Amino acid sequence: MKNFIQMAENILREDGLRLTKPRSMALNFLAKENQPLTPYEIRDLLKEEGEKADVVTIYRILEEFERLGLVHKVTLLGRYIRCSDLEMETHCEKDIGCHHYLICEKCSKVQEISGENLHDLERVIEKKTGFEVKNHFLEFLGLCKKCKK
Amino acid sequence: MKNFIQMAENILREDGLRLTKPRSMALNFLAKENQPLTPYEIRDLLKEEGEKADVVTIYRILEEFERLGLVHKVTLLGRYIRCSDLEMETHCEKDIGCHHYLICEKCSKVQEISGENLHDLERVIEKKTGFEVKNHFLEFLGLCKKCKK
DNA sequence: CTTTCTGCAAAAGGTTTGCAGTTAG
DNA sequence: CTAACTGCAAACCTTTTGCAGAAAG
């Protein structure tokens, strides 16, 4: 956790971004929670600590964080979660084996898993984590034959 | 394509739903296009054929279609695509091996593929379809250990 | 100091809801 | 006929944009 924050701050600095109060606090909450948060939730968390920040600012902060590989957006939830230490260290931006999430339909808690075979994976997941996979979303982004040319 | 429409109409009937003009035409366009459409696009297509329908109606229609397994929502695009004949026949609701989509970042065209191993799959995809996979989105929905109890 | 960030106001989408009127079966 | 469906208006929620003022380095 401390690790994440330090690495993140370095990455920000390297990119020439300033370490402002909202950015720093957003990093802290993302690290502490270790669960995906909405921009509004982050705004509220800041407010609880006496730092009022506009949601617009949080949106812009998260946009930068995502670009720098500090957070992922969990598409199905519209929430942002901090990248794992592993992802940060290996700088495995969009690699296979990263950012696979298990989203509980009931409590909305998210756990990260890594692995590569979907079929086997589901079985392994159920055995190792006790998570009962009901549905999965798999979509590929890229360039089709025509557009590649 | 004709197949899809007939099967879909049967499924609607079996569920006690009425075969109205907007529903029937939406089915036709989804079948004909074979590409994911937004509710607004469907509304416009209907309008072009002289049938004006409200977007709200289209939203409600698509909601029903999804419930009945006639269409899938392509999460990343916010669009709806007709289920494949295979899916309809096997009634493979949420099964592994279904609804995997390749989304072109440039032309936004979508192709469906089936297969189960993600790693191998990407390689196979590139060879078979010429689609260059840049990124994939994989998220699982289900119940975590706690919530399962 | 000067560039970068933030706050505020406002707009822009996308989606949902309630209710009265219309239509399929 | 009568339950189901649709249209309209409005609300709601999330996200984006522009610009002037504030703050980091």
GROMACS .gro file of C-alpha atoms (C1' of nucleotides) in nm:
model
  348
    1MET     CA    1   0.000   0.000   0.000
    2LYS     CA    2   0.272   0.239   0.091
    3ASN     CA    3   0.453   0.095  -0.204
    4PHE     CA    4   0.170   0.183  -0.440
    5ILE     CA    5   0.155   0.542  -0.328
    6GLN     CA    6   0.527   0.598  -0.358
    7MET     CA    7   0.542   0.440  -0.700
    8ALA     CA    8   0.240   0.637  -0.812
    9GLU     CA    9   0.388   0.964  -0.691
   10ASN     CA   10   0.706   0.892  -0.879
   11ILE     CA   11   0.514   0.817  -1.195
   12LEU     CA   12   0.322   1.142  -1.160
   13ARG     CA   13   0.642   1.336  -1.110
   14GLU     CA   14   0.811   1.169  -1.405
   15ASP     CA   15   0.520   1.274  -1.621
   16GLY     CA   16   0.557   1.633  -1.508
   17LEU     CA   17   0.231   1.634  -1.314
   18ARG     CA   18   0.202   1.823  -0.989
   19LEU     CA   19   0.131   1.647  -0.664
   20THR     CA   20  -0.173   1.839  -0.548
   21LYS     CA   21  -0.388   1.779  -0.243
   22PRO     CA   22  -0.677   1.616  -0.433
   23ARG     CA   23  -0.442   1.394  -0.632
   24SER     CA   24  -0.250   1.285  -0.329
   25MET     CA   25  -0.564   1.213  -0.130
   26ALA     CA   26  -0.728   1.028  -0.417
   27LEU     CA   27  -0.422   0.805  -0.437
   28ASN     CA   28  -0.443   0.739  -0.065
   29PHE     CA   29  -0.807   0.641  -0.072
   30LEU     CA   30  -0.765   0.421  -0.377
   31ALA     CA   31  -0.477   0.247  -0.201
   32LYS     CA   32  -0.656   0.213   0.131
   33GLU     CA   33  -0.991   0.095  -0.005
   34ASN     CA   34  -0.848  -0.144  -0.259
   35GLN     CA   35  -1.197  -0.155  -0.405
   36PRO     CA   36  -1.333   0.027  -0.707
   37LEU     CA   37  -1.469   0.372  -0.628
   38THR     CA   38  -1.686   0.614  -0.823
   39PRO     CA   39  -1.572   0.972  -0.872
   40TYR     CA   40  -1.853   1.077  -0.639
   41GLU     CA   41  -1.741   0.839  -0.367
   42ILE     CA   42  -1.388   0.972  -0.389
   43ARG     CA   43  -1.521   1.326  -0.369
   44ASP     CA   44  -1.716   1.231  -0.055
   45LEU     CA   45  -1.416   1.064   0.104
   46LEU     CA   46  -1.212   1.379   0.051
   47LYS     CA   47  -1.490   1.587   0.199
   48GLU     CA   48  -1.495   1.369   0.511
   49GLU     CA   49  -1.135   1.465   0.567
   50GLY     CA   50  -1.211   1.831   0.525
   51GLU     CA   51  -1.085   1.864   0.169
   52LYS     CA   52  -1.365   1.969  -0.059
   53ALA     CA   53  -1.299   1.889  -0.422
   54ASP     CA   54  -1.531   1.907  -0.718
   55VAL     CA   55  -1.636   1.587  -0.893
   56VAL     CA   56  -1.513   1.740  -1.216
   57THR     CA   57  -1.169   1.754  -1.066
   58ILE     CA   58  -1.189   1.392  -0.960
   59TYR     CA   59  -1.291   1.293  -1.312
   60ARG     CA   60  -0.990   1.474  -1.452
   61ILE     CA   61  -0.760   1.319  -1.194
   62LEU     CA   62  -0.884   0.969  -1.267
   63GLU     CA   63  -0.841   1.028  -1.638
   64GLU     CA   64  -0.474   1.106  -1.581
   65PHE     CA   65  -0.431   0.816  -1.341
   66GLU     CA   66  -0.576   0.579  -1.597
   67ARG     CA   67  -0.349   0.711  -1.869
   68LEU     CA   68  -0.049   0.653  -1.643
   69GLY     CA   69  -0.158   0.303  -1.551
   70LEU     CA   70  -0.229   0.380  -1.188
   71VAL     CA   71  -0.593   0.279  -1.198
   72HIS     CA   72  -0.825   0.068  -1.410
   73LYS     CA   73  -1.183   0.142  -1.483
   74VAL     CA   74  -1.409  -0.148  -1.398
   75THR     CA   75  -1.635  -0.116  -1.697
   76LEU     CA   76  -1.935  -0.296  -1.559
   77LEU     CA   77  -1.946  -0.080  -1.250
   78GLY     CA   78  -1.829   0.258  -1.377
   79ARG     CA   79  -1.577   0.260  -1.093
   80TYR     CA   80  -1.205   0.297  -1.070
   81ILE     CA   81  -0.972   0.062  -0.886
   82ARG     CA   82  -0.604   0.098  -0.816
   83CYS     CA   83  -0.375  -0.122  -1.017
   84SER     CA   84  -0.213  -0.408  -0.834
   85ASP     CA   85   0.148  -0.381  -0.718
   86LEU     CA   86   0.233  -0.648  -0.970
   87GLU     CA   87   0.091  -0.445  -1.255
   88MET     CA   88   0.275  -0.138  -1.136
   89GLU     CA   89   0.606  -0.316  -1.103
   90THR     CA   90   0.593  -0.503  -1.429
   91HIS     CA   91   0.438  -0.202  -1.601
   92CYS     CA   92   0.225  -0.464  -1.771
   93GLU     CA   93   0.002  -0.202  -1.926
   94LYS     CA   94  -0.256  -0.393  -2.120
   95ASP     CA   95  -0.109  -0.738  -2.104
   96ILE     CA   96  -0.286  -1.067  -2.095
   97GLY     CA   97  -0.304  -1.192  -1.742
   98CYS     CA   98  -0.380  -0.856  -1.589
   99HIS     CA   99  -0.688  -0.680  -1.463
  100HIS     CA  100  -0.932  -0.964  -1.442
  101TYR     CA  101  -1.193  -0.888  -1.182
  102LEU     CA  102  -1.447  -1.087  -0.994
  103ILE     CA  103  -1.747  -0.873  -0.918
  104CYS     CA  104  -1.994  -0.994  -0.661
  105GLU     CA  105  -2.351  -0.931  -0.772
  106LYS     CA  106  -2.468  -0.902  -0.416
  107CYS     CA  107  -2.207  -0.703  -0.225
  108SER     CA  108  -2.032  -0.554  -0.530
  109LYS     CA  109  -1.695  -0.636  -0.378
  110VAL     CA  110  -1.426  -0.688  -0.634
  111GLN     CA  111  -1.131  -0.923  -0.622
  112GLU     CA  112  -0.856  -0.938  -0.873
  113ILE     CA  113  -0.734  -1.263  -1.019
  114SER     CA  114  -0.468  -1.346  -1.267
  115GLY     CA  115  -0.460  -1.634  -1.506
  116GLU     CA  116  -0.508  -1.686  -1.869
  117ASN     CA  117  -0.733  -1.976  -1.952
  118LEU     CA  118  -1.093  -1.876  -1.921
  119HIS     CA  119  -1.251  -2.216  -1.900
  120ASP     CA  120  -1.004  -2.362  -1.658
  121LEU     CA  121  -0.992  -2.026  -1.490
  122GLU     CA  122  -1.355  -2.035  -1.394
  123ARG     CA  123  -1.313  -2.373  -1.238
  124VAL     CA  124  -0.997  -2.266  -1.061
  125ILE     CA  125  -1.166  -1.950  -0.941
  126GLU     CA  126  -1.454  -2.138  -0.790
  127LYS     CA  127  -1.221  -2.377  -0.611
  128LYS     CA  128  -0.965  -2.125  -0.492
  129THR     CA  129  -1.178  -1.826  -0.406
  130GLY     CA  130  -1.520  -1.974  -0.346
  131PHE     CA  131  -1.654  -1.718  -0.593
  132GLU     CA  132  -1.940  -1.860  -0.794
  133VAL     CA  133  -1.907  -1.737  -1.150
  134LYS     CA  134  -2.249  -1.662  -1.293
  135ASN     CA  135  -2.155  -1.462  -1.597
  136HIS     CA  136  -1.849  -1.321  -1.762
  137PHE     CA  137  -1.789  -1.033  -1.995
  138LEU     CA  138  -1.524  -1.068  -2.255
  139GLU     CA  139  -1.476  -0.813  -2.526
  140PHE     CA  140  -1.178  -0.747  -2.745
  141LEU     CA  141  -1.064  -0.413  -2.873
  142GLY     CA  142  -0.831  -0.373  -3.165
  143LEU     CA  143  -0.820  -0.324  -3.536
  144CYS     CA  144  -1.003  -0.533  -3.790
  145LYS     CA  145  -0.840  -0.656  -4.107
  146LYS     CA  146  -0.956  -0.359  -4.311
  147CYS     CA  147  -0.863  -0.089  -4.065
  148LYS     CA  148  -0.525  -0.241  -3.992
  149LYS     CA  149  -0.406  -0.163  -4.345
  150MET     CA  150  -3.169  -1.422  -4.069
  151LYS     CA  151  -3.521  -1.534  -4.143
  152ASN     CA  152  -3.453  -1.803  -3.893
  153PHE     CA  153  -3.368  -1.552  -3.624
  154ILE     CA  154  -3.684  -1.353  -3.672
  155GLN     CA  155  -3.909  -1.655  -3.664
  156MET     CA  156  -3.744  -1.794  -3.356
  157ALA     CA  157  -3.755  -1.457  -3.188
  158GLU     CA  158  -4.125  -1.415  -3.264
  159ASN     CA  159  -4.196  -1.754  -3.117
  160ILE     CA  160  -4.005  -1.672  -2.805
  161LEU     CA  161  -4.197  -1.347  -2.769
  162ARG     CA  162  -4.526  -1.528  -2.813
  163GLU     CA  163  -4.431  -1.799  -2.565
  164ASP     CA  164  -4.358  -1.530  -2.311
  165GLY     CA  165  -4.700  -1.378  -2.364
  166LEU     CA  166  -4.563  -1.063  -2.527
  167ARG     CA  167  -4.747  -0.898  -2.813
  168LEU     CA  168  -4.595  -0.867  -3.155
  169THR     CA  169  -4.626  -0.495  -3.211
  170LYS     CA  170  -4.501  -0.288  -3.503
  171PRO     CA  171  -4.199  -0.144  -3.319
  172ARG     CA  172  -4.101  -0.483  -3.181
  173SER     CA  173  -4.133  -0.654  -3.513
  174MET     CA  174  -3.938  -0.384  -3.695
  175ALA     CA  175  -3.666  -0.373  -3.429
  176LEU     CA  176  -3.620  -0.746  -3.473
  177ASN     CA  177  -3.593  -0.701  -3.848
  178PHE     CA  178  -3.329  -0.432  -3.827
  179LEU     CA  179  -3.127  -0.617  -3.567
  180ALA     CA  180  -3.134  -0.921  -3.792
  181LYS     CA  181  -3.053  -0.730  -4.109
  182GLU     CA  182  -2.772  -0.515  -3.968
  183ASN     CA  183  -2.610  -0.792  -3.770
  184GLN     CA  184  -2.416  -0.516  -3.598
  185PRO     CA  185  -2.474  -0.361  -3.260
  186LEU     CA  186  -2.716  -0.068  -3.267
  187THR     CA  187  -2.799   0.203  -3.019
  188PRO     CA  188  -3.160   0.263  -2.919
  189TYR     CA  189  -3.140   0.594  -3.108
  190GLU     CA  190  -3.018   0.426  -3.424
  191ILE     CA  191  -3.302   0.179  -3.410
  192ARG     CA  192  -3.546   0.465  -3.359
  193ASP     CA  193  -3.403   0.638  -3.667
  194LEU     CA  194  -3.420   0.323  -3.879
  195LEU     CA  195  -3.786   0.284  -3.790
  196LYS     CA  196  -3.847   0.646  -3.875
  197GLU     CA  197  -3.689   0.598  -4.219
  198GLU     CA  198  -3.953   0.338  -4.289
  199GLY     CA  199  -4.228   0.570  -4.179
  200GLU     CA  200  -4.280   0.421  -3.834
  201LYS     CA  201  -4.210   0.679  -3.569
  202ALA     CA  202  -4.135   0.527  -3.232
  203ASP     CA  203  -4.007   0.691  -2.919
  204VAL     CA  204  -3.659   0.607  -2.790
  205VAL     CA  205  -3.817   0.521  -2.459
  206THR     CA  206  -4.016   0.252  -2.632
  207ILE     CA  207  -3.702   0.116  -2.794
  208TYR     CA  208  -3.529   0.104  -2.459
  209ARG     CA  209  -3.815  -0.094  -2.315
  210ILE     CA  210  -3.822  -0.327  -2.612
  211LEU     CA  211  -3.451  -0.396  -2.591
  212GLU     CA  212  -3.482  -0.463  -2.221
  213GLU     CA  213  -3.735  -0.736  -2.294
  214PHE     CA  214  -3.529  -0.873  -2.581
  215GLU     CA  215  -3.229  -0.898  -2.357
  216ARG     CA  216  -3.424  -1.075  -2.087
  217LEU     CA  217  -3.542  -1.328  -2.344
  218GLY     CA  218  -3.193  -1.383  -2.482
  219LEU     CA  219  -3.267  -1.230  -2.822
  220VAL     CA  220  -3.000  -0.961  -2.797
  221HIS     CA  221  -2.681  -0.891  -2.605
  222LYS     CA  222  -2.564  -0.556  -2.489
  223VAL     CA  223  -2.212  -0.483  -2.604
  224THR     CA  224  -2.100  -0.317  -2.285
  225LEU     CA  225  -1.811  -0.121  -2.424
  226LEU     CA  226  -2.025   0.038  -2.692
  227GLY     CA  227  -2.361   0.075  -2.520
  228ARG     CA  228  -2.515  -0.098  -2.819
  229TYR     CA  229  -2.732  -0.401  -2.867
  230ILE     CA  230  -2.661  -0.685  -3.107
  231ARG     CA  231  -2.880  -0.978  -3.202
  232CYS     CA  232  -2.777  -1.312  -3.062
  233SER     CA  233  -2.628  -1.558  -3.304
  234ASP     CA  234  -2.839  -1.840  -3.444
  235LEU     CA  235  -2.624  -2.078  -3.248
  236GLU     CA  236  -2.700  -1.904  -2.924
  237MET     CA  237  -3.070  -1.900  -3.003
  238GLU     CA  238  -3.080  -2.268  -3.093
  239THR     CA  239  -2.877  -2.394  -2.804
  240HIS     CA  240  -3.041  -2.146  -2.571
  241CYS     CA  241  -2.693  -2.114  -2.429
  242GLU     CA  242  -2.792  -1.823  -2.213
  243LYS     CA  243  -2.481  -1.720  -2.033
  244ASP     CA  244  -2.256  -2.007  -2.125
  245ILE     CA  245  -1.888  -2.009  -2.177
  246GLY     CA  246  -1.810  -1.995  -2.543
  247CYS     CA  247  -2.080  -1.743  -2.624
  248HIS     CA  248  -2.095  -1.373  -2.693
  249HIS     CA  249  -1.732  -1.291  -2.743
  250TYR     CA  250  -1.698  -0.986  -2.957
  251LEU     CA  251  -1.421  -0.826  -3.153
  252ILE     CA  252  -1.469  -0.452  -3.164
  253CYS     CA  253  -1.270  -0.253  -3.416
  254GLU     CA  254  -1.140   0.068  -3.262
  255LYS     CA  255  -1.147   0.239  -3.597
  256CYS     CA  256  -1.464   0.138  -3.777
  257SER     CA  257  -1.646   0.006  -3.468
  258LYS     CA  258  -1.756  -0.301  -3.660
  259VAL     CA  259  -1.815  -0.601  -3.443
  260GLN     CA  260  -1.754  -0.964  -3.522
  261GLU     CA  261  -1.850  -1.250  -3.302
  262ILE     CA  262  -1.615  -1.532  -3.226
  263SER     CA  263  -1.646  -1.842  -3.021
  264GLY     CA  264  -1.376  -2.021  -2.836
  265GLU     CA  265  -1.269  -2.064  -2.483
  266ASN     CA  266  -0.901  -2.018  -2.427
  267LEU     CA  267  -0.816  -1.654  -2.403
  268HIS     CA  268  -0.446  -1.673  -2.467
  269ASP     CA  269  -0.465  -1.917  -2.753
  270LEU     CA  270  -0.779  -1.742  -2.864
  271GLU     CA  271  -0.604  -1.415  -2.927
  272ARG     CA  272  -0.346  -1.584  -3.141
  273VAL     CA  273  -0.610  -1.781  -3.326
  274ILE     CA  274  -0.815  -1.467  -3.375
  275GLU     CA  275  -0.526  -1.280  -3.529
  276LYS     CA  276  -0.452  -1.565  -3.767
  277LYS     CA  277  -0.808  -1.650  -3.862
  278THR     CA  278  -0.972  -1.311  -3.878
  279GLY     CA  279  -0.685  -1.071  -3.930
  280PHE     CA  280  -0.816  -0.878  -3.634
  281GLU     CA  281  -0.533  -0.729  -3.432
  282VAL     CA  282  -0.618  -0.758  -3.066
  283LYS     CA  283  -0.503  -0.449  -2.879
  284ASN     CA  284  -0.691  -0.489  -2.557
  285HIS     CA  285  -0.945  -0.716  -2.402
  286PHE     CA  286  -1.199  -0.671  -2.130
  287LEU     CA  287  -1.274  -0.960  -1.907
  288GLU     CA  288  -1.489  -0.931  -1.602
  289PHE     CA  289  -1.671  -1.196  -1.407
  290LEU     CA  290  -2.003  -1.158  -1.237
  291GLY     CA  291  -2.125  -1.389  -0.970
  292LEU     CA  292  -2.140  -1.439  -0.597
  293CYS     CA  293  -1.845  -1.422  -0.365
  294LYS     CA  294  -1.788  -1.674  -0.091
  295LYS     CA  295  -1.970  -1.467   0.172
  296CYS     CA  296  -2.272  -1.381  -0.037
  297LYS     CA  297  -2.313  -1.732  -0.165
  298LYS     CA  298  -2.405  -1.857   0.182
  299DC     C1'  299   0.632   3.413  -1.200
  300DT     C1'  300   0.428   3.103  -1.517
  301DT     C1'  301   0.225   2.691  -1.617
  302DT     C1'  302  -0.068   2.369  -1.438
  303DC     C1'  303  -0.483   2.262  -1.164
  304DT     C1'  304  -0.913   2.345  -0.977
  305DG     C1'  305  -1.402   2.531  -0.908
  306DC     C1'  306  -1.817   2.669  -1.087
  307DA     C1'  307  -2.175   2.679  -1.411
  308DA     C1'  308  -2.362   2.481  -1.771
  309DA     C1'  309  -2.435   2.158  -2.128
  310DA     C1'  310  -2.449   1.712  -2.318
  311DG     C1'  311  -2.553   1.233  -2.335
  312DG     C1'  312  -2.773   0.826  -2.197
  313DT     C1'  313  -3.131   0.605  -1.938
  314DT     C1'  314  -3.539   0.575  -1.636
  315DT     C1'  315  -4.010   0.682  -1.454
  316DG     C1'  316  -4.507   0.801  -1.433
  317DC     C1'  317  -4.913   0.854  -1.636
  318DA     C1'  318  -5.261   0.903  -1.980
  319DG     C1'  319  -5.399   0.746  -2.418
  320DT     C1'  320  -5.370   0.369  -2.777
  321DT     C1'  321  -5.370  -0.091  -2.956
  322DA     C1'  322  -5.314  -0.603  -3.000
  323DG     C1'  323  -5.538  -1.023  -2.927
  324DC     C1'  324  -6.316  -0.562  -2.400
  325DT     C1'  325  -5.909  -0.550  -2.125
  326DA     C1'  326  -5.448  -0.614  -2.040
  327DA     C1'  327  -5.042  -0.484  -2.257
  328DC     C1'  328  -4.792  -0.142  -2.501
  329DT     C1'  329  -4.659   0.321  -2.645
  330DG     C1'  330  -4.584   0.843  -2.638
  331DC     C1'  331  -4.482   1.237  -2.404
  332DA     C1'  332  -4.282   1.506  -2.053
  333DA     C1'  333  -3.982   1.521  -1.714
  334DA     C1'  334  -3.646   1.367  -1.405
  335DC     C1'  335  -3.207   1.155  -1.315
  336DC     C1'  336  -2.732   1.024  -1.346
  337DT     C1'  337  -2.294   1.030  -1.539
  338DT     C1'  338  -1.959   1.266  -1.788
  339DT     C1'  339  -1.771   1.663  -2.053
  340DT     C1'  340  -1.652   2.151  -2.164
  341DG     C1'  341  -1.513   2.640  -2.109
  342DC     C1'  342  -1.337   2.984  -1.860
  343DA     C1'  343  -1.174   3.255  -1.477
  344DG     C1'  344  -0.935   3.225  -1.042
  345DA     C1'  345  -0.599   2.959  -0.732
  346DA     C1'  346  -0.184   2.714  -0.637
  347DA     C1'  347   0.239   2.426  -0.724
  348DG     C1'  348   0.717   2.434  -0.835
   0.00000   0.00000   0.00000
